[in-house]
Amino acid sequence: MPTTKALLVGRRRGLGVWLVIGFAAVVALGHLVAFAAESADVTAATALTDRLLPLLVFYAPAPLAAAGAYARCGGPACLAVGVVPAVVLGGLVLVGTAVGVPGVNGGDPAIGDVTLSFAAVGLTSAFLGYCAGVTAVLAADLLGFGSGDDD
């Protein structure tokens, strides 16, 4: 069962790590751009980030996890993609609070609830995407193409 092991553990773990790191960098950049646009009161940039940030936080983990499963990055990497938005938000709030950035309040108890909600939504989304990717891999193996199992 090389396909099952590749899907669960991951044959391309390095690619999975880069998937998680790359997504974290994109989400962090999106949050920083949104914060800068809001601080500078740039309406065009704020309108763009109001549409871009929910796309990154809520909708991107599912297709990324599906692509990671299809690329056989492994379940842990695919599910980690779902937790990335919550970790990035929590990290930015902690750093912003420690540095003293105005408008960032890490002492607000609602931030913890928002972070946990982001994690729950992202993890659910990534799990569904992972299941879709596994289904695509198994269907491709059943039809006889895309397997790549040479070992």
XYZ file of C-alpha atoms in Angstrom:
151
model
C 0.000 0.000 0.000
C 2.509 2.656 -1.031
C -0.279 5.070 -1.967
C -1.911 4.865 1.460
C 1.403 5.428 3.235
C 2.222 8.343 0.920
C -1.149 9.930 1.636
C -1.011 9.524 5.401
C 2.657 10.040 6.205
C 3.758 11.804 3.064
C 6.269 10.914 0.422
C 7.160 14.547 -0.253
C 7.474 15.911 3.252
C 9.843 18.671 2.126
C 7.220 19.931 -0.291
C 4.678 19.795 2.531
C 6.882 21.932 4.754
C 7.276 24.488 1.975
C 3.512 24.432 1.427
C 2.921 25.374 5.067
C 5.728 27.955 5.215
C 4.726 29.562 1.929
C 1.085 29.799 2.966
C 2.113 31.295 6.318
C 4.179 33.938 4.516
C 1.289 34.831 2.201
C -1.180 35.054 5.099
C 1.225 37.178 7.157
C 1.793 39.491 4.208
C -1.964 39.775 3.691
C -2.504 40.680 7.342
C 0.312 43.245 7.293
C -0.996 44.848 4.107
C -4.493 44.980 5.582
C -3.198 46.584 8.768
C -1.084 49.104 6.849
C -3.980 50.002 4.551
C -6.292 50.449 7.517
C -3.727 52.566 9.378
C -3.021 54.754 6.339
C -6.749 55.072 5.602
C -6.296 54.145 1.936
C -9.776 53.243 0.746
C -8.754 51.383 -2.419
C -6.266 49.195 -0.560
C -8.727 48.647 2.276
C -11.401 47.520 -0.196
C -8.928 45.079 -1.737
C -7.825 43.654 1.592
C -11.441 43.357 2.752
C -11.895 40.870 -0.077
C -8.443 39.285 -0.022
C -8.109 38.534 3.682
C -11.262 36.369 4.020
C -10.170 34.518 0.897
C -6.815 33.718 2.504
C -8.137 32.944 5.953
C -11.302 30.971 5.228
C -11.252 29.678 1.653
C -7.601 28.978 0.781
C -6.877 26.110 3.226
C -9.215 23.645 1.467
C -7.714 23.858 -2.028
C -4.186 23.982 -0.621
C -4.817 20.872 1.464
C -6.347 19.143 -1.567
C -3.321 20.029 -3.680
C -1.017 18.870 -0.886
C -2.840 15.551 -0.634
C -2.690 15.081 -4.397
C 1.042 15.856 -4.312
C 1.381 13.306 -1.473
C 2.739 15.777 1.078
C 1.091 13.848 3.916
C -1.821 14.410 6.239
C 0.041 16.415 8.893
C 1.231 19.033 6.386
C -2.202 19.283 4.785
C -3.938 19.747 8.121
C -1.292 22.217 9.303
C -2.317 24.463 6.411
C -5.668 24.900 8.145
C -4.130 26.137 11.387
C -1.779 28.614 9.674
C -4.207 31.603 9.616
C -4.880 31.302 13.352
C -1.195 30.954 14.226
C -0.261 33.927 12.035
C -3.027 36.088 13.514
C -2.029 35.145 17.053
C 1.635 35.783 16.313
C 0.979 39.174 14.754
C -1.202 40.203 17.699
C 1.479 39.115 20.181
C 4.237 40.923 18.295
C 2.062 44.012 17.812
C 1.215 44.099 21.494
C 4.837 43.603 22.565
C 6.089 46.330 20.227
C 3.234 48.668 21.145
C 1.589 49.099 17.763
C -1.489 51.312 18.163
C -4.743 49.517 17.408
C -3.376 46.079 18.310
C -4.612 44.922 21.688
C -3.428 41.468 22.718
C -5.005 41.848 26.141
C -8.515 41.712 24.685
C -10.077 38.343 25.588
C -11.998 38.314 22.297
C -8.700 37.885 20.405
C -8.309 34.414 21.898
C -11.825 33.493 20.820
C -11.218 34.814 17.302
C -7.949 32.898 17.062
C -9.607 29.658 18.178
C -12.459 30.242 15.735
C -9.976 30.788 12.886
C -8.238 27.554 13.871
C -11.487 25.576 13.969
C -12.721 26.891 10.618
C -9.314 26.487 8.978
C -8.781 22.976 10.308
C -12.250 21.905 9.166
C -11.645 23.428 5.760
C -8.235 21.770 5.446
C -9.674 18.401 6.500
C -12.362 18.592 3.828
C -9.776 19.642 1.247
C -7.488 16.803 2.322
C -10.350 14.328 1.927
C -11.059 15.693 -1.559
C -7.380 15.383 -2.490
C -7.198 11.816 -1.187
C -10.321 10.970 -3.162
C -8.737 12.439 -6.297
C -5.540 10.427 -5.760
C -7.430 7.192 -5.193
C -9.637 7.815 -8.223
C -6.576 8.534 -10.360
C -4.922 5.339 -9.110
C -8.070 3.371 -9.798
C -8.188 4.718 -13.357
C -4.505 3.976 -13.803
C -2.930 7.399 -14.201
C -1.174 9.856 -11.941
C 0.015 7.245 -9.473
C 3.758 7.716 -9.661
C 4.283 4.718 -7.351
C 7.592 3.418 -8.621
C 8.786 2.060 -5.264
